[in-house]
Coordinates of N, CA and C and ligand atoms in Angstrom, one line a residue:
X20 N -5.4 -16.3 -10.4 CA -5.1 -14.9 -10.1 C -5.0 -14.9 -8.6
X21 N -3.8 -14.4 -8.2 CA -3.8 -13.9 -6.9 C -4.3 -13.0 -6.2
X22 N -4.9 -12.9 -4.9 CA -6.0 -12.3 -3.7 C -4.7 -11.0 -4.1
X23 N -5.9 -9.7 -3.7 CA -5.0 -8.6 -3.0 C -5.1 -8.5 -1.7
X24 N -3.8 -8.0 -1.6 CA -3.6 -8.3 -0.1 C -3.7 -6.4 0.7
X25 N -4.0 -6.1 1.7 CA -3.4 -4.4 1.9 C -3.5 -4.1 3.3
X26 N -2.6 -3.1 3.4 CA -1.9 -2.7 4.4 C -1.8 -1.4 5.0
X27 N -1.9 -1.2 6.4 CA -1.6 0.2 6.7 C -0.5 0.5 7.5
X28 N 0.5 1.7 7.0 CA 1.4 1.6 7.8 C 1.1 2.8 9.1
X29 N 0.6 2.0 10.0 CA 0.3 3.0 11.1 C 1.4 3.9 11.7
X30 N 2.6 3.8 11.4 CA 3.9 4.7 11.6 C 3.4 6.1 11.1
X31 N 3.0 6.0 9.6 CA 2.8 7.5 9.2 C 1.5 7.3 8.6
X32 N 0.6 7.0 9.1 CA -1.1 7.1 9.4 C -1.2 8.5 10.1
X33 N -2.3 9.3 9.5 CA -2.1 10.4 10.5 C -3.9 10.5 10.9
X34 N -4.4 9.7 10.6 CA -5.8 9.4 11.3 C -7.0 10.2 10.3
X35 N -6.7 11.1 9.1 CA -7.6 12.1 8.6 C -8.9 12.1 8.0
X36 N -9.9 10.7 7.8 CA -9.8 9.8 7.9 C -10.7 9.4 6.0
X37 N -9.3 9.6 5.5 CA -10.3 9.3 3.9 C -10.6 8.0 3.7
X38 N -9.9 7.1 4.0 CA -9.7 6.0 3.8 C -11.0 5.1 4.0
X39 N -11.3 5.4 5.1 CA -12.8 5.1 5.7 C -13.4 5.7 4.9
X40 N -14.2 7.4 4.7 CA -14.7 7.4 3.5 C -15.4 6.9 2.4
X41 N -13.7 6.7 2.2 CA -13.7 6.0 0.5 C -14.3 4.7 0.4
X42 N -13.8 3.9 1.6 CA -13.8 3.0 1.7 C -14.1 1.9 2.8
X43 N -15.6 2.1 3.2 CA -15.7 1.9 4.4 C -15.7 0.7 4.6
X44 N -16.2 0.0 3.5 CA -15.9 -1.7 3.7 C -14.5 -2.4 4.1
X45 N -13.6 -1.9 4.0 CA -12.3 -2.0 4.6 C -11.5 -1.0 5.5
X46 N -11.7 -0.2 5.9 CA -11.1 0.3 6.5 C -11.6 1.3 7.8
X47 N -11.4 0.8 8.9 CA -12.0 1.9 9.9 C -11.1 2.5 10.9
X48 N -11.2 4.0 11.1 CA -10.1 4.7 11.9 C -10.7 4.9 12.9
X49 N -10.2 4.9 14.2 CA -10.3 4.5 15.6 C -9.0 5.4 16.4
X50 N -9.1 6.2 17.3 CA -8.0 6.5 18.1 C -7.0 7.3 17.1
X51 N -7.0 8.1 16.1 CA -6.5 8.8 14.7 C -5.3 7.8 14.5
X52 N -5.9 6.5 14.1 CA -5.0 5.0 13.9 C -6.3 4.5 12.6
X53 N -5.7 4.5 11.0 CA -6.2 3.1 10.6 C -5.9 2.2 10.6
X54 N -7.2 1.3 10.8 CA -7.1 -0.3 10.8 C -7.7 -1.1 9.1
X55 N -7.1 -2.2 9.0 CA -7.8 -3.0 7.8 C -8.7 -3.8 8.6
X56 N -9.8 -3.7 7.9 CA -11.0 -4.9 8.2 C -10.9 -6.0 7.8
X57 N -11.0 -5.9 6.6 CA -10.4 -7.1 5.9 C -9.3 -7.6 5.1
X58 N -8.7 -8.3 4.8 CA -7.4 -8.8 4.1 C -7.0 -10.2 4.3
X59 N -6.6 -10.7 3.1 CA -7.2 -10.2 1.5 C -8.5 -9.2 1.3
X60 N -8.3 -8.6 0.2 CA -9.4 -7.9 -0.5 C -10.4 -9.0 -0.9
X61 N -11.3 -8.5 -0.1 CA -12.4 -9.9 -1.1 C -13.0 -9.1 -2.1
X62 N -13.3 -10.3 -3.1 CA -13.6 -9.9 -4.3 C -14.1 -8.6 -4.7
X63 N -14.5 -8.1 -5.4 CA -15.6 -7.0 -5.6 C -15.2 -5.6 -5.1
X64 N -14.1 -5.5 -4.1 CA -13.7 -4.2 -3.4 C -12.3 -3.8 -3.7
X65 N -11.6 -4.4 -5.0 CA -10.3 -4.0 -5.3 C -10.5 -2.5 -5.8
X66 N -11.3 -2.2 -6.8 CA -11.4 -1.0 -7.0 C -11.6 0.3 -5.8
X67 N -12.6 -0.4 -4.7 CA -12.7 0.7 -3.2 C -11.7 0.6 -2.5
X68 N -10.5 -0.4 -2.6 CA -9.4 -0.2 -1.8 C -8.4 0.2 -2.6
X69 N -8.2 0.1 -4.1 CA -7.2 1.1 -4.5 C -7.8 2.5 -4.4
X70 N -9.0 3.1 -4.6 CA -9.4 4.4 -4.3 C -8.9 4.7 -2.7
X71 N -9.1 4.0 -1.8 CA -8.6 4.5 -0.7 C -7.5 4.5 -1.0
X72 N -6.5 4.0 -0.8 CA -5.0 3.8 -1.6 C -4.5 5.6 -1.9
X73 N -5.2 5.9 -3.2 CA -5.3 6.9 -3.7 C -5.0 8.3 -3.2
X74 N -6.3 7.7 -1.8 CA -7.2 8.8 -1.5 C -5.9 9.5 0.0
X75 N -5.2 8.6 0.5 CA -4.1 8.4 1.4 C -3.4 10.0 0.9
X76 N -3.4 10.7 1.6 CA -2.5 12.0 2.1 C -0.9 11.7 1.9
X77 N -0.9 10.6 2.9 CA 0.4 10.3 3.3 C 0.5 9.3 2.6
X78 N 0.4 8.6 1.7 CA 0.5 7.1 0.9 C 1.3 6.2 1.5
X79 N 0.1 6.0 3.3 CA 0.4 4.8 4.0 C -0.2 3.7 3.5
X80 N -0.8 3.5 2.9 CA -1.7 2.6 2.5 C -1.3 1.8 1.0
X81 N -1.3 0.0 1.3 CA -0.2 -0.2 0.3 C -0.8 -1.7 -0.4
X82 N -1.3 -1.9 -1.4 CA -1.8 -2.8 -1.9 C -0.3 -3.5 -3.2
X83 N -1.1 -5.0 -2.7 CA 0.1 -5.7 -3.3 C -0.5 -7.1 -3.8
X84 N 0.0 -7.7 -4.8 CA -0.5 -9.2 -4.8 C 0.0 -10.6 -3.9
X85 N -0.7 -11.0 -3.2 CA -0.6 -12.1 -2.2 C 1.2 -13.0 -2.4
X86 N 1.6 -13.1 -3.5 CA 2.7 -13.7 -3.7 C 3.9 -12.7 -4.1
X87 N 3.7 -11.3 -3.8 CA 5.0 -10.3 -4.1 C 5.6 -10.3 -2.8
X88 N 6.8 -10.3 -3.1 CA 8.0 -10.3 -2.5 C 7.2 -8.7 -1.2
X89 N 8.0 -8.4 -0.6 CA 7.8 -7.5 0.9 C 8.6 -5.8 0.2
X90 N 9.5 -6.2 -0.2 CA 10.6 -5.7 -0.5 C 10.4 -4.5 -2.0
X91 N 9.2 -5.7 -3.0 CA 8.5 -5.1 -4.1 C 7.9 -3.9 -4.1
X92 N 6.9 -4.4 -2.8 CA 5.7 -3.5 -2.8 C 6.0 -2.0 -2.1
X93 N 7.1 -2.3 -1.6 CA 7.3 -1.4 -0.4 C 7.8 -0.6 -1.8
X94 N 9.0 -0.7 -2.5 CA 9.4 -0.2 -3.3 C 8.2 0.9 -4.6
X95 N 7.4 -0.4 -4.7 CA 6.4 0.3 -5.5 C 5.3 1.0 -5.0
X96 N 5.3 0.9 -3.7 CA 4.4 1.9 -3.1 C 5.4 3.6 -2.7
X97 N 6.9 3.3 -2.7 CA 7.2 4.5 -2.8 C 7.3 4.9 -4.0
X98 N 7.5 4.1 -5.1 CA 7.7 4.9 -6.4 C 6.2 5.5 -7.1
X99 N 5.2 5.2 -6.4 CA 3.8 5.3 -6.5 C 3.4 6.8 -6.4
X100 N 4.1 7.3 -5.1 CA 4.0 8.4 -4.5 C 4.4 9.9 -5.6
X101 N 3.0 10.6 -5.7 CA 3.2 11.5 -6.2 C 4.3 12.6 -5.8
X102 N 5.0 13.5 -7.1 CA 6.1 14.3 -6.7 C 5.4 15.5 -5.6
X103 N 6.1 15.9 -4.9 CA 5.9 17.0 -3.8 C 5.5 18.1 -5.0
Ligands
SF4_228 S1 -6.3 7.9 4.5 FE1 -4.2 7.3 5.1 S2 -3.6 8.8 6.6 FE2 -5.8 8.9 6.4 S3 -6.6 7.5 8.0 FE3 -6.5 6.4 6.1 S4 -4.5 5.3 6.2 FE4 -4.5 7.0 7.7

């Protein structure tokens, strides 16, 4: 099985700060910027980092499996996105 891997897109990060939160073992906001702590997801915190995931306002936050294409995830993180 492949590591998850995750990501913040600091472009439209707006600092608010659930992510932390949710999920403080990965994630800490500094300067209204989040940062990943760790990556890969190590074991045991896939469920705290898709809740942060979730938890995302702006659904900058983007989990993917270590061997998916760039192109996938981006894709599936917009089709992820709840309708307005
Ligand atoms: S929940 Fe999303 S918008 Fe809020 S600080 Fe975390 S990554 Fe940024």
């Amino acid at each position: 099985m492949s590591a998850v891997r995750v990501t913040v897109d600091q472009e439209i990060c707006i600092g608010c700060p659930f992510c932390e939160s949710v999920c403080v073992e990965l994630f800490r906001v500094e300067g209204g910027l989040a940062f990943v702590l760790r990556d890969p997801v190590p074991p045991g915190l896939e469920e705290c980092a898709r809740e942060a995931a979730d938890a995302c306002p702006v659904g900058c936050i983007a989990l993917h499996a270590d061997d998916e294409p760039v192109e996938e995830r981006l894709l599936a993180s917009i089709l992820d996105e709840p309708a307005p």
